[in-house]
Structure formats: C-alpha cells, structure tokens
Coordinates of C-alpha atoms in Angstrom, one line a residue:
M1 CA 0.0 0.0 0.0
P2 CA 2.4 2.7 -1.2
L3 CA 1.8 6.3 -0.3
D4 CA 2.0 9.2 -2.7
P5 CA 5.1 11.5 -2.3
A6 CA 3.3 14.1 -0.2
D7 CA 1.9 11.6 2.2
W8 CA 5.2 9.8 2.3
R9 CA 7.0 13.0 3.4
R10 CA 4.3 13.6 6.0
F11 CA 4.8 10.0 7.3
Q12 CA 8.6 10.5 7.5
R13 CA 8.2 13.8 9.4
R14 CA 5.8 12.2 11.9
R15 CA 8.0 9.1 12.3
W16 CA 11.2 11.0 13.0
S17 CA 9.5 13.7 15.2
I18 CA 8.1 10.9 17.4
Y19 CA 11.5 9.2 17.4
A20 CA 13.3 12.5 18.4
I21 CA 10.9 13.2 21.3
L22 CA 11.2 9.7 22.7
I23 CA 14.9 9.9 22.3
L24 CA 15.0 13.1 24.3
A25 CA 13.1 11.3 27.1
Y26 CA 15.4 8.4 26.8
M27 CA 18.5 10.6 27.2
T28 CA 17.2 11.8 30.6
V29 CA 16.9 8.1 31.6
Y30 CA 20.6 7.6 31.0
F31 CA 21.5 10.9 32.6
H32 CA 19.8 9.9 35.9
R33 CA 21.4 6.4 35.6
M34 CA 25.0 7.7 35.5
A35 CA 25.0 11.1 37.2
P36 CA 25.5 9.9 40.8
G37 CA 28.9 8.6 39.8
V38 CA 30.1 12.1 39.0
V39 CA 28.7 13.7 42.2
A40 CA 29.4 10.7 44.4
G41 CA 31.7 12.8 46.7
E42 CA 29.1 15.6 47.1
L43 CA 26.4 13.0 47.9
M44 CA 28.6 11.3 50.5
A45 CA 29.3 14.7 52.1
A46 CA 25.8 16.0 51.9
F47 CA 24.2 12.9 53.4
H48 CA 27.2 11.6 55.5
T49 CA 27.0 8.1 54.0
S50 CA 29.3 5.0 53.8
G51 CA 30.1 3.4 50.4
A52 CA 27.4 0.8 50.9
A53 CA 24.8 3.4 51.8
L54 CA 25.7 5.5 48.8
G55 CA 25.4 2.5 46.6
S56 CA 22.0 1.8 48.1
L57 CA 20.9 5.5 47.5
A58 CA 22.1 5.3 43.8
A59 CA 20.5 1.9 43.4
M60 CA 17.1 3.1 44.5
Y61 CA 16.7 4.0 40.8
Y62 CA 17.5 0.4 39.9
Y63 CA 15.3 -1.2 42.5
I64 CA 12.1 0.4 41.3
Y65 CA 13.3 0.3 37.6
T66 CA 13.7 -3.4 37.9
A67 CA 10.3 -4.0 39.5
M68 CA 8.6 -1.8 36.9
Q69 CA 9.9 -3.5 33.8
I70 CA 7.1 -6.0 33.4
P71 CA 4.4 -3.5 34.1
A72 CA 6.1 -1.2 31.6
G73 CA 6.0 -3.9 28.9
V74 CA 2.3 -4.5 29.6
L75 CA 1.6 -0.8 29.4
A76 CA 3.5 -0.5 26.1
D77 CA 1.6 -3.4 24.5
T78 CA -1.8 -2.3 25.8
L79 CA -2.1 1.5 26.2
G80 CA 0.8 2.3 24.0
P81 CA 4.0 4.3 24.2
R82 CA 2.3 7.8 24.1
V83 CA 0.5 7.4 27.4
G84 CA 3.2 5.5 29.1
V85 CA 6.1 7.9 28.2
A86 CA 4.1 11.0 29.0
L87 CA 3.2 9.8 32.5
A88 CA 6.8 8.6 33.0
C89 CA 8.3 12.0 32.3
L90 CA 5.9 13.7 34.7
V91 CA 6.8 11.3 37.6
A92 CA 10.6 11.4 36.8
G93 CA 10.5 15.2 36.7
C94 CA 8.9 15.3 40.2
G95 CA 11.5 12.9 41.5
S96 CA 14.4 14.7 40.1
I97 CA 13.3 18.0 41.6
L98 CA 12.7 16.3 45.0
F99 CA 16.2 14.7 44.8
G100 CA 17.8 18.1 44.0
L101 CA 16.1 19.8 46.9
A102 CA 16.5 17.0 49.5
Q103 CA 18.1 17.9 52.8
T104 CA 18.1 14.4 54.3
F105 CA 19.1 11.0 53.1
E106 CA 15.6 9.7 53.4
V107 CA 14.1 12.5 51.2
A108 CA 16.8 12.0 48.6
A109 CA 16.0 8.2 48.6
V110 CA 12.3 9.0 47.9
G111 CA 13.3 11.4 45.1
R112 CA 15.6 8.8 43.6
L113 CA 12.9 6.2 43.8
L114 CA 10.4 8.4 42.0
V115 CA 13.0 9.0 39.3
G116 CA 13.4 5.3 38.8
L117 CA 9.6 4.8 38.8
G118 CA 9.2 7.4 36.1
V119 CA 12.0 6.6 33.7
S120 CA 11.4 2.8 34.0
V121 CA 8.7 3.1 31.4
V122 CA 10.5 5.2 28.8
F123 CA 12.9 2.6 27.2
V124 CA 10.3 -0.1 26.7
G125 CA 7.9 2.4 25.3
L126 CA 10.5 3.7 22.9
M127 CA 11.5 0.2 21.7
R128 CA 7.8 -0.7 21.3
S129 CA 7.3 2.4 19.2
N130 CA 10.3 1.5 17.0
T131 CA 8.6 -1.9 16.3
Q132 CA 5.6 0.0 15.0
W133 CA 7.2 2.9 13.1
F134 CA 10.3 1.2 11.5
S135 CA 10.8 -1.8 9.3
E136 CA 11.7 -5.2 10.8
R137 CA 14.6 -5.5 8.3
Y138 CA 16.5 -2.8 10.2
S139 CA 15.5 -3.7 13.7
G140 CA 19.2 -4.3 14.8
A141 CA 20.4 -1.0 13.3
I142 CA 17.5 1.1 14.7
S143 CA 18.0 -0.5 18.1
G144 CA 21.7 0.2 18.0
A145 CA 21.0 3.8 16.9
T146 CA 18.5 4.2 19.7
L147 CA 21.0 3.1 22.3
L148 CA 23.7 5.2 20.7
L149 CA 21.6 8.4 21.0
G150 CA 20.3 7.5 24.4
N151 CA 23.8 7.1 25.6
L152 CA 24.4 10.8 24.9
G153 CA 22.5 11.3 28.1
A154 CA 25.0 9.1 29.9
I155 CA 27.9 10.9 28.2
L156 CA 26.4 14.2 29.4
A157 CA 26.3 12.8 32.9
A158 CA 30.0 12.2 32.9
G159 CA 32.6 14.8 31.7
P160 CA 30.1 17.6 30.9
L161 CA 28.3 17.2 34.2
A162 CA 31.7 17.3 36.0
L163 CA 32.4 20.7 34.3
L164 CA 28.9 21.9 35.1
V165 CA 28.9 21.2 38.8
A166 CA 32.1 23.2 39.0
V167 CA 30.0 26.2 38.1
V168 CA 26.5 25.5 39.6
S169 CA 25.4 23.2 42.4
W170 CA 24.6 19.6 41.7
R171 CA 21.2 20.3 43.2
D172 CA 20.5 22.9 40.5
V173 CA 21.3 20.4 37.9
F174 CA 18.8 17.9 39.1
V175 CA 16.1 20.5 39.4
G176 CA 16.8 21.6 35.8
I177 CA 16.6 18.1 34.5
G178 CA 13.2 17.8 36.3
V179 CA 11.9 20.8 34.5
L180 CA 13.1 19.4 31.2
S181 CA 11.2 16.2 31.9
F182 CA 8.0 18.2 32.3
V183 CA 8.6 19.8 28.9
T184 CA 9.2 16.3 27.3
A185 CA 5.9 15.0 28.8
A186 CA 4.0 17.8 27.1
L187 CA 5.7 17.2 23.7
T188 CA 4.9 13.5 24.0
L189 CA 1.2 14.1 24.5
V190 CA 1.0 16.6 21.6
V191 CA 3.2 14.8 19.0
V192 CA 3.7 11.1 19.7
R193 CA 1.3 8.5 18.4
S194 CA 1.7 4.8 19.4
R195 CA 1.2 3.4 15.9
P196 CA 1.1 4.8 12.3
Q197 CA -2.6 3.9 12.2
D198 CA -3.2 6.3 15.1
A199 CA -1.8 9.1 12.9
G200 CA -3.9 8.1 9.8
F201 CA -1.2 6.0 8.0
P202 CA -1.1 2.3 7.1
S203 CA 1.2 0.1 9.1
V204 CA 4.8 -0.2 8.1
R205 CA 4.3 -3.7 6.9
E206 CA 1.4 -2.6 4.7
L207 CA 3.7 0.1 3.3
E208 CA 6.1 -2.7 2.4
G209 CA 3.3 -4.6 0.7
L210 CA 3.1 -7.2 3.5
A211 CA 0.2 -8.4 5.6
P212 CA 0.0 -6.6 9.0
H213 CA 1.0 -8.6 12.0
P214 CA -2.1 -10.1 13.8
E215 CA -3.4 -8.1 16.7
R216 CA -3.5 -9.3 20.3
H217 CA -6.8 -11.0 21.0
Q218 CA -6.4 -12.4 24.5
H219 CA -6.0 -10.9 27.9
W220 CA -2.6 -9.4 28.6
L221 CA -2.1 -11.8 31.5
L222 CA -2.2 -14.8 29.1
D223 CA 0.2 -13.0 26.8
L224 CA 2.5 -12.3 29.7
R225 CA 2.4 -15.9 30.8
G226 CA 3.3 -16.9 27.2
V227 CA 6.4 -14.6 27.3
F228 CA 7.5 -16.0 30.7
T229 CA 7.2 -19.6 29.5
T230 CA 9.2 -19.0 26.4
R231 CA 12.5 -20.6 27.3
A232 CA 14.4 -18.8 24.5
V233 CA 13.9 -15.5 26.3
W234 CA 15.7 -16.4 29.5
P235 CA 19.3 -16.7 28.2
V236 CA 19.0 -13.1 27.0
F237 CA 17.7 -12.2 30.5
F238 CA 20.8 -13.6 32.2
M239 CA 23.2 -12.2 29.6
M240 CA 21.7 -8.7 30.4
F241 CA 22.0 -9.4 34.1
G242 CA 25.6 -10.3 34.1
V243 CA 27.3 -8.3 31.3
T244 CA 25.3 -5.1 31.2
G245 CA 24.3 -5.0 34.8
S246 CA 27.9 -5.0 36.0
L247 CA 28.9 -2.2 33.6
F248 CA 25.9 0.0 34.6
A249 CA 26.8 -0.4 38.3
F250 CA 30.4 0.5 37.7
A251 CA 29.9 3.4 35.3
G252 CA 26.9 4.8 37.2
L253 CA 28.7 5.1 40.6
W254 CA 32.2 3.7 41.1
G255 CA 34.2 4.4 38.0
V256 CA 34.9 8.1 38.6
K257 CA 35.6 7.5 42.3
L258 CA 38.1 4.7 41.4
M259 CA 40.2 7.1 39.3
Q260 CA 40.0 9.8 42.0
D261 CA 40.9 7.5 45.0
C262 CA 43.5 5.4 43.3
F263 CA 45.3 7.8 40.9
G264 CA 44.6 11.2 42.5
L265 CA 42.7 12.6 39.5
D266 CA 40.3 15.5 40.0
R267 CA 36.7 14.9 39.1
T268 CA 36.9 16.4 35.6
A269 CA 39.9 14.3 34.6
A270 CA 38.5 11.1 36.3
S271 CA 35.1 11.5 34.5
L272 CA 37.0 11.4 31.1
Y273 CA 37.4 7.6 31.7
T274 CA 33.8 6.9 32.2
T275 CA 32.9 9.3 29.4
L276 CA 35.1 7.2 27.1
M277 CA 33.6 4.0 28.4
L278 CA 30.1 5.2 27.7
T279 CA 31.2 6.5 24.3
G280 CA 32.5 3.0 23.5
F281 CA 29.3 1.5 24.9
A282 CA 27.2 3.8 22.6
L283 CA 29.3 3.0 19.5
G284 CA 29.2 -0.7 20.4
C285 CA 25.4 -0.6 20.4
L286 CA 25.4 0.9 16.9
L287 CA 28.1 -1.3 15.4
T288 CA 26.9 -4.6 16.8
G289 CA 23.2 -3.8 15.9
S290 CA 24.2 -3.0 12.3
L291 CA 26.6 -5.9 12.1
S292 CA 24.0 -8.3 13.2
D293 CA 21.6 -7.1 10.5
Y294 CA 24.3 -7.3 7.9
L295 CA 25.4 -10.9 8.9
G296 CA 21.8 -12.1 9.3
R297 CA 22.9 -13.5 12.7
R298 CA 22.3 -12.6 16.3
K299 CA 24.1 -15.1 18.5
P300 CA 27.7 -14.8 17.2
V301 CA 27.6 -11.0 17.7
I302 CA 26.2 -11.3 21.2
V303 CA 28.8 -14.0 22.3
G304 CA 31.7 -12.1 20.8
A305 CA 30.7 -8.8 22.4
C306 CA 30.3 -10.5 25.8
L307 CA 33.7 -12.2 25.6
L308 CA 35.3 -8.8 24.9
A309 CA 33.6 -7.4 28.0
V310 CA 34.9 -10.2 30.2
L311 CA 38.4 -9.7 28.9
A312 CA 38.3 -6.0 29.6
W313 CA 37.2 -6.6 33.2
L314 CA 40.2 -9.0 33.6
G315 CA 42.4 -6.4 32.1
L316 CA 41.4 -3.8 34.7
I317 CA 42.2 -6.4 37.4
L318 CA 45.4 -8.0 36.1
L319 CA 47.2 -5.6 33.9
P320 CA 49.5 -2.8 35.1
W321 CA 47.3 0.0 33.8
G322 CA 47.0 3.6 35.0
P323 CA 46.0 7.0 33.9
G324 CA 46.7 7.6 30.3
W325 CA 46.3 5.5 27.2
T326 CA 46.2 2.1 29.0
G327 CA 43.4 3.1 31.3
L328 CA 41.5 4.9 28.5
M329 CA 41.8 1.8 26.3
L330 CA 40.5 -0.6 28.9
F331 CA 37.6 1.6 29.8
A332 CA 36.7 2.0 26.1
L333 CA 37.0 -1.7 25.4
L334 CA 34.7 -2.5 28.4
G335 CA 32.1 -0.2 27.0
L336 CA 32.5 -1.4 23.4
G337 CA 32.0 -5.0 24.4
T338 CA 29.1 -4.4 26.6
G339 CA 27.4 -2.5 23.9
G340 CA 26.7 -5.8 22.1
F341 CA 23.9 -6.3 24.6
V342 CA 21.6 -4.3 22.3
V343 CA 21.3 -7.3 19.9
G344 CA 19.7 -9.2 22.8
Y345 CA 16.6 -7.0 22.7
V346 CA 16.1 -8.0 19.0
A347 CA 16.8 -11.6 19.7
A348 CA 14.3 -11.6 22.5
K349 CA 11.5 -10.1 20.5
E350 CA 12.1 -12.5 17.6
V351 CA 11.2 -15.6 19.7
V352 CA 7.8 -14.3 20.8
P353 CA 4.7 -13.2 18.7
P354 CA 5.0 -9.6 17.4
G355 CA 2.0 -8.4 19.5
V356 CA 3.9 -9.0 22.8
A357 CA 7.3 -7.6 21.7
G358 CA 7.1 -5.0 24.5
M359 CA 6.7 -7.6 27.2
A360 CA 9.6 -9.6 25.9
I361 CA 11.8 -6.5 25.8
A362 CA 10.7 -5.6 29.3
L363 CA 11.4 -9.1 30.7
V364 CA 15.0 -9.1 29.4
N365 CA 15.5 -5.5 30.5
T366 CA 14.5 -6.6 34.0
G367 CA 17.6 -8.8 34.0
L368 CA 19.8 -5.9 33.2
F369 CA 18.5 -3.7 36.0
L370 CA 18.3 -6.5 38.5
G371 CA 22.0 -7.0 37.8
A372 CA 22.7 -3.3 38.3
A373 CA 20.5 -3.0 41.4
I374 CA 22.4 -5.9 43.0
M375 CA 25.9 -4.9 41.8
Q376 CA 25.9 -1.2 42.7
P377 CA 25.6 -1.7 46.5
A378 CA 27.5 -5.0 46.3
F379 CA 30.5 -3.2 44.8
G380 CA 30.3 -0.7 47.7
W381 CA 30.1 -3.6 50.1
A382 CA 33.2 -5.1 48.6
L383 CA 35.0 -1.8 49.0
D384 CA 34.0 -1.6 52.6
L385 CA 35.3 -5.1 53.4
T386 CA 39.0 -4.1 53.3
W387 CA 38.7 -0.3 53.9
D388 CA 41.4 0.8 56.3
G389 CA 39.4 3.7 57.8
T390 CA 41.0 6.5 55.7
L391 CA 38.8 9.6 55.4
V392 CA 39.5 12.6 53.1
A393 CA 37.3 15.7 53.8
G394 CA 34.9 13.4 55.7
V395 CA 34.5 11.0 52.7
R396 CA 35.8 7.4 52.7
H397 CA 38.9 6.9 50.6
Y398 CA 39.5 3.5 49.2
A399 CA 42.8 1.9 48.0
L400 CA 43.3 0.1 44.7
S401 CA 43.2 -3.3 46.5
D402 CA 39.8 -2.4 47.8
Y403 CA 38.6 -1.7 44.3
H404 CA 40.0 -5.0 43.1
N405 CA 37.4 -6.7 45.3
G406 CA 34.6 -4.9 43.4
L407 CA 36.3 -5.5 40.0
W408 CA 36.5 -9.3 40.7
L409 CA 32.9 -9.3 41.6
S410 CA 32.0 -7.5 38.4
C411 CA 34.1 -9.8 36.3
A412 CA 32.4 -12.9 37.8
C413 CA 29.0 -11.3 37.0
A414 CA 30.0 -10.7 33.4
L415 CA 31.3 -14.2 33.1
L416 CA 27.8 -15.4 34.1
G417 CA 26.5 -13.3 31.3
L418 CA 28.9 -14.8 28.8
I419 CA 27.8 -18.3 29.7
A420 CA 24.2 -17.3 29.2
A421 CA 25.0 -15.6 25.9
S422 CA 26.3 -19.0 24.6
L423 CA 22.8 -20.4 25.1
V424 CA 20.9 -17.6 23.1
R425 CA 18.8 -19.0 20.3
E426 CA 19.8 -18.0 16.8
T427 CA 16.9 -16.4 15.0
R428 CA 18.6 -15.5 11.7
C429 CA 17.0 -12.1 12.0
R430 CA 13.4 -13.2 11.6
N431 CA 10.5 -13.8 13.9
L432 CA 10.5 -17.5 14.7
T433 CA 6.8 -17.6 15.6
L434 CA 5.9 -16.6 12.0
A435 CA 8.3 -18.9 10.2

C-alpha cells in the first residue's frame, strides 16, 4: 500500500518527530542512571554516607526500575508508548526536583525512587514504538542507533556534568533536569502516536506490501504468561543481568571514584574515563546492531561482544594499567564489548509473537536492571570489606586493593552473562513464531 510522495513525506516527518521526542526522554533516563557517579563525593558529604549506603541510594533507581519493567511492557503493549512515556516523564520530573532539593538521606532516597519509577517506562515504550514505526529489516540497526543516541545522556552525565557542577550546584542540575522532563511530557502528548494507524497512516508492513501482524486477541495476563514460559527469552535475561548490569553499576557510581581515589585525578579528569567507556558503549550498540543485521545472525555477535567485556574486566584487574592511554583503552573496550547487549533485545522479540514484543523486551530488560541493582551496592560492600578507615574531607577513601574486590565481583557477574550468551537461540533475523 504505497503512499503518494506528499503523504510519504508527511509520514517521514511524523515518524522522525516521534523518534526524536522519545529519544529526548530516553536521554534523561541515561543521565539519571549515570549522574550519581560524577557527584558521588558531594552525595557522600551531603548525606554523610558510607560506600554501601551511597550504593543503596544510587541503586534506589535500579530497584524500582527493575520492579517496573514487566508493568512497563504490559503498558507498552496495551495502552501504547504515548500514554506511558508522558506519565513517565511527569513522575521522573517530580522525583528529580525532589532529589535536588532534598536535605536528608531519606528524602533523597524517595526522590531517587520516583525518578526510577518514572524513567522505568521510557525505554520499553521507545523500543515498542520502534517496532511500530520502523521496518523489521532494520531492527538491529535502529535498536543500535537508539542506544547510541540514548547514551548521549550518559555521556552528558560524565565529563560535561563534572564541568557543570564546578559552576553550579549539583542540586540545581537535578532541578533543571526535572523541568526538562515536564517539557518532554507535554511534547509526548502533543506529537507522539503509538502506531502509524493512530496518525492516519497504514502500518509499516502494509507500506512494504506485506500483511500486517495479527493483533493481540487475548487478555494481557495470558500474553505475559506466554512470554514468561518462552525458554528462549531467558538466556538473554541472564546475559543482560551479568554483562550489562555489571557495567551500569560501575559506570553509574564507582568508575569516577576509582580514578580519584587510586590515581589522584580530579573529578573532571576522572570523568573522562567513564565518558570514554560510555562512548565506547554507545558505539558498540550501533556497530553490533548494524553488524547483526548485515550478517543475518544474532548469536555470534552477542557472544563475541560479551567475551570482549569479560576480557576487559580481567584487564582492569590483572594488567599494570594507570592514567593515560592504558586506562582509557581498557575503559573504552569494556564499554565497546558491553554495547553488544543491544542485539539481545532484538533476539528476545524475535522468539515471541510480534504483538507481545514490548513484554519480551521488558522481561530481558528486567535482568539488566536487576543486575545493576544488585551490583551497585555489592561493589560498595566489597570496597568496605577491606577499607582501612581513611577519610578525606569526611569521605571514605579506598585503595586500589579495595577496588579489586569490586572488580573481581563485576568480572564474575560478566562471566555469568557470557555463559548465558552462549545459550541464546539464533533467529537468523526473523521472527520464529511466524516462520
């Protein structure tokens, strides 16, 4: 069902406008995920916390994010991305402002919890929107591009944030991000539509001359049960848990502090390492997603990327690296390898019916954030195990040997993910339920 040139241009404008607004929302997701790592010292000083307590505060985001992934998938497959993302931005905006204004640890924890509650819906809604507005032939590439652009938020939460908090208070930054979330919510309601049909267009499959996918006809609880009982989804879940969860925990809280404590770098210089890690992660998403589409394979790309991530963790533990090119290379390789996780989303949705793609994406995403939620405080706990009591300006100062505890824990978690990746089912870039 081809469109005439004028309608095709209108379709393209609407598709990319929707994508841009949802990407803006997604960038704030990554910003909130990684920002505590840059202001870890300020947070420890403001709320007088230990390493484990700071890890728990930062992980509030992950706790609620993890718990909300399945509801987010149901919401994406039933009410659609437009409603879900708009509500998400409103809640996250309130949480960010509360976090920025908090004077006690308890209030900050509530704010962080609200942020996690809000942003937990955005990614699944965005990925579900992509399945409706873009061709299945390019699902790996568009997923990679989505993660690449979303990671700009993480990159902004590294080096640029370090420069910004040297000029304004960290509190002002979080209040400003909250206001931006309100603006994004309004844009979502006005512009975003969950499906091309809701904007007066045929489905993408119809535009390609194909029959549309069958609609969901049963209760969402039955659909959800079907996703949970699909064995091929679970290796992706555990791959996300181990490989990506360990990186998010490290980059989101402990990476900058490691460079400060162990090598005496200031915050701006230390944040360069996590910035490069996240840049490598973003590029890894784009490259592996596109490579998977080009090869017509999912599993080899996933396994190879996970192996690179495990080797990078081992390099951080065993090699005599330090500030400079050796450290930058290892941080970048860790991010690049972990970026291969994006192919897991595509592999997961290709083993379930198209109408429940959001639920499948949400389930494997739960693994990722469960891993991060466990590893962020666990890394802090590992640091505290051998801490010698040293304080600098009232903040705990850890030695490299303390950080090795956390790095070994992260490496073990990533190794679990690699084993799971070896069990991922190969789909040959097609939906197996329609074959």
